[in-house]
Each structure stands twice: as structure tokens, then as C-alpha cells.
Coordinates of C-alpha atoms and ligand atoms in Angstrom, one line a residue:
M1 CA 0.0 0.1 -0.1
R2 CA 1.0 3.7 -0.4
P3 CA 0.5 4.9 3.1
A4 CA 0.5 8.3 2.3
V5 CA -2.5 8.2 0.0
T6 CA -4.8 6.1 2.2
P7 CA -7.9 8.0 3.7
V8 CA -6.7 7.2 7.3
W9 CA -3.6 9.0 6.8
T10 CA -5.3 12.1 5.6
R11 CA -7.4 11.8 8.8
L12 CA -4.3 11.3 10.9
R13 CA -2.9 14.7 9.4
A14 CA -6.0 16.5 10.5
T15 CA -5.8 15.0 13.8
A16 CA -2.2 16.0 14.2
E17 CA -3.1 19.7 13.3
T18 CA -5.6 19.7 16.0
L19 CA -3.3 18.4 18.5
R20 CA -0.4 20.3 17.5
D21 CA -0.9 23.2 19.9
R22 CA -2.1 21.3 22.8
H23 CA 0.4 20.9 25.6
L24 CA 0.7 17.5 27.2
R25 CA -0.1 19.3 30.4
E26 CA -3.5 20.3 29.0
L27 CA -4.2 16.6 28.0
F28 CA -3.3 15.2 31.3
A29 CA -5.5 17.9 33.0
A30 CA -8.2 17.2 30.8
D31 CA -8.4 13.4 31.2
G32 CA -7.7 12.1 34.7
G33 CA -7.8 8.4 33.2
R34 CA -5.2 9.0 30.7
F35 CA -2.6 7.1 32.4
S36 CA -4.9 3.8 32.6
S37 CA -6.0 4.3 29.1
L38 CA -2.7 5.0 27.6
S39 CA -0.7 2.3 29.2
T40 CA -0.6 -1.5 28.6
P41 CA 1.0 -4.3 30.8
W42 CA 2.3 -7.6 29.5
Q43 CA 3.6 -10.2 31.6
G44 CA 4.8 -7.8 34.5
W45 CA 5.9 -5.1 32.3
L46 CA 4.3 -1.8 31.7
L47 CA 4.2 0.4 28.6
D48 CA 3.1 3.7 29.6
Y49 CA 2.6 6.0 26.5
S50 CA 0.4 8.4 28.1
K51 CA 3.1 11.2 27.8
Q52 CA 3.0 10.9 24.0
R53 CA 1.1 13.5 22.2
V54 CA -1.8 11.3 21.4
D55 CA -5.4 11.3 22.4
A56 CA -8.1 8.7 22.0
A57 CA -9.1 9.5 18.8
T58 CA -5.4 9.5 17.5
M59 CA -5.2 5.9 18.9
G60 CA -8.4 4.9 17.2
L61 CA -7.0 6.2 13.7
L62 CA -3.7 4.6 14.3
E63 CA -5.4 1.1 15.1
E64 CA -7.2 1.7 11.4
L65 CA -3.8 2.3 10.1
W66 CA -2.7 -1.0 11.4
Q67 CA -5.8 -2.6 9.8
A68 CA -5.3 -0.7 6.5
A69 CA -1.6 -1.8 6.1
D70 CA -2.8 -5.7 6.8
L71 CA -0.4 -6.2 9.4
P72 CA -2.2 -9.6 10.3
G73 CA -1.6 -10.5 6.7
W74 CA 1.9 -9.7 6.9
I75 CA 2.6 -11.5 9.9
A76 CA 1.1 -14.6 8.3
R77 CA 3.4 -14.3 5.4
M78 CA 6.4 -14.1 7.8
R79 CA 5.3 -17.1 9.7
A80 CA 4.6 -19.2 6.5
G81 CA 8.3 -18.7 5.1
D82 CA 7.3 -16.3 2.3
A83 CA 10.0 -14.5 0.5
I84 CA 9.2 -11.3 2.3
N85 CA 12.9 -10.1 1.7
H86 CA 11.9 -9.9 -2.0
T87 CA 15.0 -7.9 -3.0
E88 CA 16.9 -11.1 -2.0
N89 CA 14.4 -13.6 -2.4
R90 CA 14.8 -14.9 1.0
A91 CA 12.2 -15.5 4.0
A92 CA 12.8 -13.7 7.2
L93 CA 12.5 -16.5 9.6
H94 CA 14.4 -15.6 12.8
I95 CA 11.1 -16.3 14.8
A96 CA 12.0 -20.0 14.0
L97 CA 15.2 -19.7 15.9
R98 CA 13.3 -19.4 19.2
H99 CA 10.3 -21.6 18.3
P100 CA 10.2 -24.5 21.0
A101 CA 10.5 -28.2 20.2
G102 CA 7.1 -29.8 20.0
K103 CA 5.1 -26.6 19.0
G104 CA 4.8 -27.6 15.4
P105 CA 6.8 -27.0 12.0
I106 CA 7.8 -23.9 10.4
P107 CA 7.8 -24.2 6.7
Y108 CA 10.4 -22.9 4.2
A109 CA 10.9 -23.9 0.5
G110 CA 8.8 -27.1 1.2
H111 CA 10.4 -28.4 4.2
D112 CA 10.2 -27.9 8.1
V113 CA 13.3 -25.8 9.2
M114 CA 12.7 -26.8 13.2
P115 CA 14.8 -30.0 13.0
A116 CA 18.1 -28.4 11.7
V117 CA 17.5 -25.5 14.1
H118 CA 17.2 -27.6 17.2
A119 CA 20.1 -29.9 16.1
E120 CA 22.4 -26.9 15.9
L121 CA 21.1 -25.7 19.3
E122 CA 22.1 -29.2 20.6
K123 CA 25.3 -28.7 19.1
M124 CA 25.8 -25.4 20.8
R125 CA 24.7 -26.8 24.3
R126 CA 27.4 -29.6 23.8
F127 CA 30.1 -27.2 23.0
C128 CA 29.1 -24.9 26.0
A129 CA 29.1 -27.8 28.3
D130 CA 32.6 -29.2 27.0
V131 CA 34.1 -25.8 27.4
H132 CA 32.7 -24.9 30.8
G133 CA 33.3 -28.6 32.0
R134 CA 37.0 -28.1 30.8
H135 CA 36.7 -31.1 28.5
W136 CA 37.4 -28.7 25.4
R137 CA 41.2 -27.9 26.0
G138 CA 43.7 -25.9 24.0
A139 CA 46.5 -27.3 22.2
T140 CA 48.8 -27.5 25.3
G141 CA 46.0 -29.4 27.3
E142 CA 45.2 -26.3 29.2
P143 CA 41.4 -25.4 29.8
I144 CA 39.9 -22.1 27.9
T145 CA 39.8 -19.2 30.1
D146 CA 39.1 -16.6 27.4
V147 CA 36.9 -16.5 24.5
V148 CA 37.2 -13.9 21.6
N149 CA 34.5 -13.4 19.2
I150 CA 35.4 -11.9 16.0
G151 CA 32.7 -10.5 13.8
I152 CA 30.9 -7.0 13.0
G153 CA 27.4 -5.7 12.5
G154 CA 24.9 -8.4 13.2
S155 CA 27.7 -10.9 14.0
D156 CA 28.8 -8.8 16.9
L157 CA 26.4 -6.2 18.1
G158 CA 23.8 -8.8 19.4
P159 CA 25.9 -11.2 21.3
R160 CA 28.0 -8.2 22.6
M161 CA 25.3 -6.1 23.8
A162 CA 23.4 -9.2 25.5
T163 CA 26.8 -10.3 27.1
Q164 CA 26.7 -6.9 28.8
A165 CA 23.2 -6.9 29.5
L166 CA 23.5 -10.2 31.5
M167 CA 26.7 -9.6 33.2
A168 CA 24.8 -10.4 36.5
F169 CA 24.5 -14.3 35.0
R170 CA 28.1 -14.5 33.7
H171 CA 30.1 -17.8 33.9
P172 CA 32.7 -17.2 36.8
E173 CA 35.7 -18.6 35.2
L174 CA 35.3 -17.7 31.3
R175 CA 35.7 -14.3 30.1
V176 CA 34.2 -13.4 26.8
H177 CA 35.7 -10.5 24.6
Y178 CA 34.4 -8.9 21.2
V179 CA 36.7 -7.7 18.4
A180 CA 34.9 -6.0 15.5
N181 CA 36.8 -3.0 14.1
L182 CA 39.0 -3.3 11.2
D183 CA 41.5 -0.7 13.1
A184 CA 44.1 -3.1 14.5
A185 CA 43.9 -1.2 17.7
D186 CA 40.6 -3.4 18.6
L187 CA 42.3 -6.7 18.1
A188 CA 45.9 -5.8 19.2
V189 CA 44.5 -4.2 22.4
T190 CA 42.3 -7.4 23.3
L191 CA 45.3 -9.8 22.5
A192 CA 47.6 -7.9 24.8
T193 CA 45.6 -9.2 27.7
L194 CA 45.4 -12.9 26.6
Q195 CA 47.5 -16.0 26.5
P196 CA 47.4 -18.1 23.1
R197 CA 47.3 -21.4 25.2
T198 CA 44.2 -20.6 26.9
T199 CA 42.3 -18.5 24.2
L200 CA 39.4 -19.7 21.9
F201 CA 38.5 -17.7 18.8
V202 CA 34.9 -17.7 17.6
I203 CA 34.8 -16.4 13.9
A204 CA 31.3 -15.3 13.3
S205 CA 30.5 -14.1 9.8
K206 CA 27.2 -15.0 8.0
T207 CA 28.9 -14.7 4.7
F208 CA 32.5 -15.4 5.9
T209 CA 33.9 -12.7 3.3
T210 CA 33.3 -9.7 5.4
Q211 CA 36.6 -8.0 5.1
E212 CA 36.8 -6.5 8.8
T213 CA 36.3 -10.0 10.1
M214 CA 38.4 -11.7 7.8
Q215 CA 41.3 -9.6 8.5
N216 CA 40.8 -9.8 12.2
A217 CA 40.5 -13.6 11.8
A218 CA 43.7 -13.9 9.7
S219 CA 45.6 -11.7 12.5
A220 CA 44.4 -13.7 15.3
R221 CA 45.2 -16.9 13.6
A222 CA 48.8 -15.5 12.9
W223 CA 49.0 -14.6 16.7
L224 CA 48.1 -18.0 17.6
V225 CA 50.3 -20.0 15.2
Q226 CA 53.5 -18.0 16.0
A227 CA 53.0 -18.9 19.6
L228 CA 51.8 -22.6 19.3
G229 CA 52.2 -23.8 15.8
E230 CA 49.6 -24.7 12.8
A231 CA 48.5 -27.8 14.3
A232 CA 46.9 -25.6 17.3
V233 CA 44.3 -23.9 14.9
A234 CA 41.7 -26.8 15.4
R235 CA 41.7 -26.4 19.1
H236 CA 41.7 -22.6 19.3
F237 CA 39.4 -21.7 16.4
V238 CA 35.7 -22.4 15.9
A239 CA 33.4 -20.8 13.2
V240 CA 29.6 -19.5 12.8
S241 CA 28.5 -19.1 9.4
T242 CA 25.9 -20.0 6.8
N243 CA 29.2 -20.5 4.2
L244 CA 30.6 -23.6 5.5
G245 CA 32.8 -23.8 2.4
E246 CA 34.6 -20.6 3.3
V247 CA 35.0 -21.9 7.0
A248 CA 36.7 -25.1 5.8
R249 CA 39.1 -23.0 3.5
F250 CA 40.1 -20.7 6.3
G251 CA 41.4 -24.0 7.8
I252 CA 38.6 -24.5 10.6
D253 CA 37.4 -28.2 10.9
P254 CA 34.0 -28.4 9.9
A255 CA 33.4 -30.3 13.0
N256 CA 33.9 -27.3 14.8
A257 CA 31.7 -24.9 12.4
F258 CA 28.3 -23.9 13.7
A259 CA 25.7 -23.3 10.8
F260 CA 23.0 -20.9 10.3
W261 CA 20.8 -20.5 7.2
D262 CA 20.2 -17.4 4.6
W263 CA 16.7 -16.9 6.0
V264 CA 18.3 -15.5 9.0
G265 CA 19.2 -11.7 8.4
G266 CA 22.6 -10.7 10.0
R267 CA 20.7 -8.2 12.5
Y268 CA 18.2 -10.9 13.4
S269 CA 20.8 -13.5 14.3
L270 CA 21.6 -13.3 17.7
W271 CA 19.3 -16.2 18.4
S272 CA 21.1 -18.6 16.1
A273 CA 24.7 -20.0 16.4
I274 CA 25.8 -16.3 16.4
G275 CA 24.5 -16.2 20.0
L276 CA 27.3 -18.8 20.8
P277 CA 29.8 -16.4 22.5
L278 CA 26.7 -15.2 24.5
A279 CA 25.8 -18.9 25.4
L280 CA 29.4 -19.3 26.5
A281 CA 29.4 -16.1 28.6
V282 CA 26.0 -16.8 30.5
G283 CA 25.7 -20.7 30.2
F284 CA 23.5 -22.5 27.7
D285 CA 20.6 -22.5 30.2
N286 CA 20.2 -18.9 30.3
F287 CA 20.7 -18.7 26.6
E288 CA 17.5 -20.9 26.3
K289 CA 15.7 -18.6 28.5
L290 CA 16.6 -15.7 26.4
L291 CA 15.1 -17.9 23.5
A292 CA 11.9 -18.5 25.6
G293 CA 11.5 -14.7 26.2
A294 CA 11.8 -14.0 22.6
H295 CA 9.3 -16.6 21.6
A296 CA 6.8 -15.3 24.2
M297 CA 7.1 -11.9 22.8
D298 CA 6.4 -13.6 19.3
E299 CA 3.4 -15.0 20.2
H300 CA 2.1 -11.6 21.9
F301 CA 2.9 -9.9 18.6
F302 CA 1.2 -12.4 16.4
S303 CA -2.0 -12.4 18.4
A304 CA -2.6 -9.2 20.4
P305 CA -4.7 -6.6 19.1
A306 CA -3.1 -3.3 18.0
R307 CA -4.0 -1.5 21.2
Q308 CA -2.5 -4.2 23.4
N309 CA 0.5 -5.0 21.3
L310 CA 3.7 -3.8 22.6
P311 CA 5.7 -4.0 19.3
G312 CA 2.8 -2.5 17.5
L313 CA 2.1 0.3 19.8
L314 CA 5.7 1.3 19.5
A315 CA 5.6 1.3 15.8
L316 CA 2.4 3.2 15.6
L317 CA 3.7 5.7 18.0
E318 CA 6.8 6.3 16.1
I319 CA 4.9 6.6 12.9
W320 CA 2.8 9.4 14.6
N321 CA 5.7 11.1 15.7
T322 CA 7.6 10.8 12.7
N323 CA 5.0 11.2 9.9
F324 CA 2.3 13.4 11.6
L325 CA 4.5 15.6 14.2
G326 CA 7.6 15.8 12.2
A327 CA 10.0 14.2 14.5
D328 CA 13.4 13.2 12.7
N329 CA 14.9 11.2 15.5
R330 CA 14.3 9.1 18.8
A331 CA 16.3 9.0 22.0
L332 CA 16.6 5.7 23.5
L333 CA 17.5 6.0 27.3
P334 CA 17.8 2.9 29.2
Y335 CA 18.1 3.5 33.0
S336 CA 20.4 0.4 33.1
Q337 CA 24.0 0.4 33.0
S338 CA 23.7 -3.2 31.8
L339 CA 21.7 -2.1 28.8
G340 CA 24.2 0.6 27.9
L341 CA 24.9 -1.1 24.3
L342 CA 21.2 -1.4 23.7
P343 CA 21.2 2.0 21.6
R344 CA 24.1 0.8 19.4
Y345 CA 22.3 -2.5 18.8
L346 CA 19.2 -0.9 18.0
Q347 CA 20.9 1.4 15.8
Q348 CA 21.6 -1.3 13.4
L349 CA 18.3 -3.1 13.8
E350 CA 16.3 0.0 13.1
M351 CA 18.4 2.0 10.7
E352 CA 19.9 -0.8 8.5
S353 CA 16.3 -2.3 8.4
N354 CA 14.2 0.8 7.6
G355 CA 16.7 3.3 6.3
K356 CA 15.3 2.9 2.7
P357 CA 14.7 5.1 -0.1
V358 CA 12.0 3.3 -2.1
D359 CA 8.8 1.2 -1.4
R360 CA 8.5 -2.5 -2.0
Q361 CA 7.3 -1.7 -5.7
G362 CA 10.8 0.4 -6.0
Q363 CA 8.8 3.7 -6.2
A364 CA 10.2 6.8 -4.1
L365 CA 8.8 7.0 -0.6
E366 CA 6.1 9.6 -0.1
C367 CA 6.5 9.7 3.6
A368 CA 9.5 9.9 6.0
V369 CA 10.8 6.8 7.5
A370 CA 13.2 5.5 10.0
P371 CA 14.1 8.4 12.3
I372 CA 17.6 8.5 13.6
L373 CA 18.1 6.4 16.7
W374 CA 20.5 7.7 19.2
G375 CA 20.9 7.6 23.2
E376 CA 22.9 6.1 26.0
A377 CA 22.2 4.9 29.6
G378 CA 20.7 7.1 32.0
T379 CA 21.7 8.7 34.3
N380 CA 25.0 9.4 32.3
G381 CA 23.2 11.2 29.6
Q382 CA 21.5 13.5 31.7
H383 CA 25.0 15.1 32.4
A384 CA 25.6 15.1 28.5
F385 CA 23.2 15.9 26.1
Y386 CA 19.9 16.1 28.2
Q387 CA 20.2 19.7 28.2
L388 CA 19.3 20.0 24.3
I389 CA 16.3 17.6 25.2
H390 CA 14.9 19.9 27.7
Q391 CA 15.6 23.5 26.1
G392 CA 17.0 22.9 22.7
H393 CA 13.7 23.5 20.9
R394 CA 14.0 20.4 18.9
L395 CA 11.3 17.5 18.8
I396 CA 13.0 14.6 20.5
P397 CA 10.7 11.5 21.4
C398 CA 12.2 10.0 24.1
E399 CA 11.8 6.2 25.2
F400 CA 12.8 5.4 28.7
I401 CA 13.3 1.9 29.8
A402 CA 13.9 1.0 33.5
C403 CA 13.7 -2.3 35.6
R404 CA 11.9 -2.5 38.8
E405 CA 14.3 -4.7 40.3
A406 CA 18.3 -3.9 40.3
D407 CA 20.3 -6.6 38.5
F408 CA 23.3 -5.7 40.8
D409 CA 21.9 -4.6 44.0
L410 CA 23.9 -2.3 46.1
P411 CA 22.1 -0.3 48.8
G412 CA 20.8 3.1 47.9
H413 CA 21.1 2.9 44.2
Q414 CA 17.8 1.6 42.5
A415 CA 15.2 3.9 44.1
K416 CA 17.6 7.0 42.9
L417 CA 17.7 5.6 39.5
L418 CA 14.2 5.1 39.3
A419 CA 13.5 8.6 40.6
N420 CA 15.8 10.1 37.9
C421 CA 14.0 8.2 35.2
F422 CA 10.6 9.1 36.1
A423 CA 11.6 12.7 36.8
Q424 CA 13.1 13.0 33.3
G425 CA 9.8 12.0 31.8
E426 CA 7.9 14.3 34.0
A427 CA 10.0 17.2 33.4
L428 CA 10.0 16.7 29.8
M429 CA 6.3 16.3 29.7
R430 CA 5.5 19.3 32.1
G431 CA 7.9 21.9 31.4
K432 CA 8.1 24.9 33.4
T433 CA 6.5 28.3 32.5
R434 CA 8.0 31.6 32.9
D435 CA 5.6 32.8 35.7
E436 CA 6.2 29.3 37.4
T437 CA 9.8 30.0 37.4
T438 CA 9.6 33.7 38.3
A439 CA 7.4 32.7 41.1
E440 CA 9.6 29.7 42.4
L441 CA 12.6 32.2 42.3
I442 CA 11.0 34.7 44.3
A443 CA 9.7 31.9 46.8
A444 CA 13.3 31.1 47.2
G445 CA 14.2 34.7 48.4
M446 CA 15.1 36.3 44.9
A447 CA 14.4 40.0 44.3
A448 CA 11.3 40.2 41.8
E449 CA 13.6 42.0 39.1
E450 CA 16.5 39.3 39.2
A451 CA 13.6 36.6 39.0
A452 CA 12.4 38.2 36.0
R453 CA 15.5 38.4 34.4
L454 CA 16.4 34.8 35.0
A455 CA 13.2 33.4 34.4
P456 CA 13.7 33.0 30.5
F457 CA 16.8 30.9 31.0
R458 CA 15.4 28.9 33.7
S459 CA 11.9 28.0 32.0
F460 CA 11.2 25.1 30.2
P461 CA 8.7 24.3 27.2
G462 CA 7.9 20.7 28.0
N463 CA 5.5 18.8 25.7
Q464 CA 8.5 16.6 24.7
P465 CA 6.6 13.4 24.1
S466 CA 8.1 10.0 25.8
T467 CA 7.4 6.5 26.4
T468 CA 8.4 4.6 29.7
L469 CA 9.0 0.8 29.2
L470 CA 9.1 -0.5 32.8
L471 CA 10.5 -4.2 33.1
P472 CA 10.3 -6.3 36.3
R473 CA 14.1 -7.2 36.0
L474 CA 16.8 -7.6 33.5
D475 CA 17.2 -11.4 33.1
P476 CA 17.7 -13.6 30.2
Y477 CA 13.9 -14.3 29.6
N478 CA 13.1 -10.5 29.7
L479 CA 16.0 -9.4 27.5
G480 CA 15.0 -11.9 24.9
A481 CA 11.4 -10.5 25.0
L482 CA 12.8 -6.9 24.8
L483 CA 14.9 -7.6 21.9
A484 CA 12.0 -9.5 20.1
L485 CA 9.8 -6.6 20.9
Y486 CA 12.2 -4.2 18.8
E487 CA 12.5 -6.7 16.0
H488 CA 8.7 -6.8 15.7
K489 CA 8.2 -3.1 16.1
V490 CA 10.6 -2.6 13.2
F491 CA 8.7 -5.1 11.2
A492 CA 5.4 -3.5 11.9
E493 CA 7.0 0.0 10.7
S494 CA 8.2 -1.6 7.5
V495 CA 4.8 -3.1 6.7
I496 CA 3.0 0.4 7.4
W497 CA 5.9 2.2 5.3
D498 CA 5.6 -0.4 2.7
I499 CA 9.4 -1.0 2.6
N500 CA 11.7 -4.2 2.9
P501 CA 13.3 -4.0 6.2
F502 CA 15.4 -7.2 5.6
D503 CA 18.0 -6.0 2.7
Q504 CA 20.9 -3.5 3.3
W505 CA 22.0 -2.2 -0.2
G506 CA 23.5 1.0 1.1
V507 CA 26.1 -1.0 3.1
E508 CA 26.9 -3.2 0.5
Y509 CA 27.9 0.1 -1.8
G510 CA 30.1 1.1 0.8
K511 CA 31.8 -2.3 0.9
Q512 CA 32.2 -2.2 -3.0
L513 CA 33.8 1.2 -3.0
A514 CA 36.2 0.3 -0.2
S515 CA 37.3 -3.0 -2.3
R516 CA 37.9 -0.8 -5.3
L517 CA 40.1 1.8 -3.6
L518 CA 42.2 -0.7 -1.6
P519 CA 44.6 -1.4 -4.5
I520 CA 45.0 2.4 -5.2
I521 CA 45.9 3.0 -1.5
E522 CA 48.4 0.2 -1.8
G523 CA 49.9 1.6 -4.8
K524 CA 48.7 -1.4 -7.0
A525 CA 46.4 0.5 -9.2
S526 CA 45.8 4.1 -10.6
A527 CA 43.6 6.5 -9.2
T528 CA 42.4 7.8 -12.7
G529 CA 38.9 8.3 -12.7
L530 CA 38.4 9.1 -9.0
D531 CA 37.0 12.3 -8.1
G532 CA 39.3 15.2 -7.0
S533 CA 38.5 14.6 -3.1
T534 CA 39.0 10.9 -3.0
A535 CA 42.0 11.2 -5.3
G536 CA 43.4 13.7 -3.1
L537 CA 42.8 12.1 0.2
I538 CA 44.7 9.0 -1.1
A539 CA 47.4 11.0 -2.5
W540 CA 47.7 12.9 0.8
S541 CA 47.7 9.9 2.8
R542 CA 50.5 8.2 0.6
S543 CA 52.8 10.9 0.4
D544 CA 56.0 11.1 2.3
A545 CA 56.1 15.0 1.6
N546 CA 53.2 15.4 4.1
R547 CA 54.4 13.5 6.9
P548 CA 55.0 15.7 10.2
Ligands
F6P1 O1 26.6 -4.3 8.0 C1 26.2 -5.0 6.9 C2 26.2 -6.4 7.1 O2 26.0 -7.3 6.0 C3 25.2 -6.8 8.1 O3 24.0 -6.9 7.9 C4 25.8 -8.0 8.8 O4 25.3 -8.2 10.2 C5 27.3 -7.5 8.8 O5 27.4 -6.9 7.7 C6 28.4 -8.8 8.9 O6 28.3 -9.5 7.8 P1 28.6 -11.0 8.0 O7 28.1 -11.5 9.3 O8 28.5 -11.7 6.8 O9 30.3 -10.9 8.2

């Protein structure tokens, strides 16, 4: 569908006009039941969106938009293994990776994918047991103390973020490190702390051709071989990939390779063997709980009506803010140190998925898509960029995530953390008028003239929309559900915007040009035909005359 030409889109535009000048304060004052009507529970969670600039009429229209876009039909197509990634002619079946045994088949290309999924999970379970039980030993017979995952993008961000998120569940005797950047500093600094004899590398790459990962893998291999010899590679390298031929060519024993499939997108692959370093970090039982949480969210997304559907609500609210109120970004603000990497992870999930120029028919989009996602853990962000959110006169929808219970419990921290989180949402919603500021300053003993002079600086417009997602606690189950929530939110948005969220041609273009420039930078090819800037940068970087 072309969303921007549907009747409901036109009506949403009209509603946005009527709401544009209504302050959130007014909306709360006018409706004492606003919190209960604009918040939704799920399994002990609460999604409070009463501080969004919506009313009952808006929500009704957004619900109509959900139906007009045929979300239920698209969910059915995803579950049926249809090639909904139509530019790569692939299914998007990450839901199969957390589908429990005994709950029926998931079809793809005429067969059930579930036996292969569960066989691979079983292989992961055995491997984790071997490493944790010290049965898997390095070439010198010593047990493994450190695991280094080498991968990038979807082969890094998911397990890296989740390993940090689940620090409270980490295995006491195994350290897990992540190396992604092509910059040698990433690998070199990591290796400097490690011993080859007790280090295991997981080379994670869906394609097993990604330049960054292949370079880091080659350097790690050289480091190991220099210390322990060629024969040691088999005991110190395992791989995760869909390309088992390339894995074998790299020299990794196929018995030590974990497979996944082309119907798993890179940024949706945490649930596959790409999660192996996470399973090693927190134990396979916890990895299974993560899968169970994700599956519970799948079931919720598939069946809940729009107004109770958490991923659906997040999608609809973002579409409202982006397409009708004109927001071009969203701040993700987890009040959880353990979720500190969530914004980075979601940047790939959301922006690589929905940052697209054309609709499913290849026509230029008629509406904005994929606002810029940014953010970091509160309370740190409060002492950095929140000033701009409060007084910078930009529309910045904020998404707060907090947990009722702390994952690391030190007396005195958690109540203060929650107080700060809720206070930010309140302050952004309410703001403070000049009159209120002036009165407050005078009440505090300031002279009226000085209070009036300072009031413009110390007043806040408010009306900044926010959502608060309150989880019971951060554990593997709830983390799995949280990540699946965002996967489905992205999918629901893509359906309404009518775009394919499962390809990433922009990233491929950058890779293609980097391969073309490499021989020129190495002095093996001519710069003829390059634009003046790129040729100039290469010449400057190669010239001895410019060295300081
Ligand atoms: O960033 C682009 C991308 O293709 C991602 O989608 C993927 O997660 C990443 O590169 C890594 O690719 P691979 O797992 O094939 O090394």
C-alpha cells in the first residue's frame, strides 16, 4: 500500500493539526484516566505511553492504519516462510530460531526448518558444556579461560550487547571478549591481555567474506600460530557461518563450525549460533531462557490486537511522531548500565532495516521513514546531552527503559535510578513556564527584578513526548522478550511504510567502493577516474612529503 494516500493517513494529518498546539499538560488535566487508558501491561511489564502527544481519537486512527496496512496478513506471510525479503528472494524466519520443540513445524521452501534449528542448538549446548566443563582443551592441554568473538554488525552487536546486559549471569571462570573494528587497535589491545594457550576464537560471519572479520581472523590466526604452531588452530578456532565452504578454506575443522541459514538476517541472528559467545558467557540454560522470552514476545505480537500489542504500539507511536508531528529522531534512554549497548544494537536493527529510499514496488517514498536513533544509558546522558532535549527546541521523542528490580543490588542505588528516570519523563512532559519559574525564584528569596531577568533561562517548554517501558527485572527471559519486541516493532513499521526491512544495499555499496580503493591505497592501481577529493585524500595519505 502507499500509506500516504490512504484515507486514514489524511485523517491522521487532520488530527495532528488539532493536537499540534495542545500541551501535554493540558491533555493530562483534561483526562484524569489518561495513564490507565494509555498504558498497557504484559507479563509484569508496563508500557506507559500517556506522555505521548496522542489522544483517544489518534489511537483509534492509528489502529485503523494497522488494519489498512494488513499487519495480520504480513505476520502470516512471515510465519509461513514467504520470501518477504523480496529483493534477495529470501524468507525472514528469525522467529523459527526461538520456536520451541514440539510446537509444530515452520515451513520454508517445502520443508520444516525446525529439526535443523534444534540440531544446531543441541550442538551449541554440547560445546558450551565442553568448554565450561574443561573438556575442551587448548593445544597444550590447558582449559579455555578466554573466548574472543570476531565478527561485525549483526555478527557482533547482538551477542556483545546481550553479554553486557546479562553480566549478572556471567560464567565465573570464562571471560568473553568482542573484536569488530578493522582498526588493528581493537584486536591488538584485546590480544595484549590474553595467552594463546588458553584463548578460543569464535569467527562469526554469515557470509565469511566480510573484510573486517576476515582481516581480524587472519591476524588472530597468525598470533596463535606464531605461539603454538599451525596444528593448534583446530583447538583454538571455531566458526559460525552460513558459508561452511569458506570456513573450511580458512582452515577451521567443519566439525567445529556452527551453521545458520540464509533466511536469518545478520541483524536478526543473535538467536542462532551467532549467540554462541553469549551462551558461553552466561551458560546455555540462560541462552535458552533468552530464546523463551523472545518466543513469548513473538506469540504476543502475532495475536494481540493493535491497542494491546507492545511492538505494534511502539511502531504506531513512532509513525505518529515521525510522519504526523515531524520528528526526525528518537532518543533511546535505558536506565540500566547493563543495557548500555542497547542503543548501538538498535541503531543497526532499526536504521539498517528501515533506512530505505523506495517502497516495495521500487517507487520513491512519499513519507519519511526510520528516524535517527541515538541515546545512551541514563543517568550518564543526563549530564551530557539532556540539556538539549529539555531546552534545545527540537522535537525529540524519548524512550525510557527501566527495571523495577536492580540486576546488581547495592543499597541506595535503585530507588535513585528510578527517581531520575521518572523525573526526566515528568520534566520533559510538564516543562516549567516563565511565570512558574519567576514565582519559584521569588519564593526562594530572589528579588522580583532578578527573578524576571533569569526566568527565560530557567524555564522549559515541556511537551516533549516520551514512552516509559518498565520491566520487572533484567534477566535472560526479559531481555529476549525486549529484543524481540524491537524486532517486531521494526517489522510493523516497515509494513506500514511499505518497505523491505531485510536487505541493506547501502552497506553493500560502501563495501564495494572500499574494495575498489584498496589497491589504489596500496599503490597497486591507478587513481584515474576518481573524484578530486577521494584522489586527493589517497595521494595525501601516501605522500612522504606530508609526513610531520
Ligand atoms: O553491515 C552490513 C552487514 O551485511 C550486516 O547486515 C551484517 O550483520 C554484517 O554486515 C556482517 O556480515 P557477516 O556476518 O556476513 O560478516
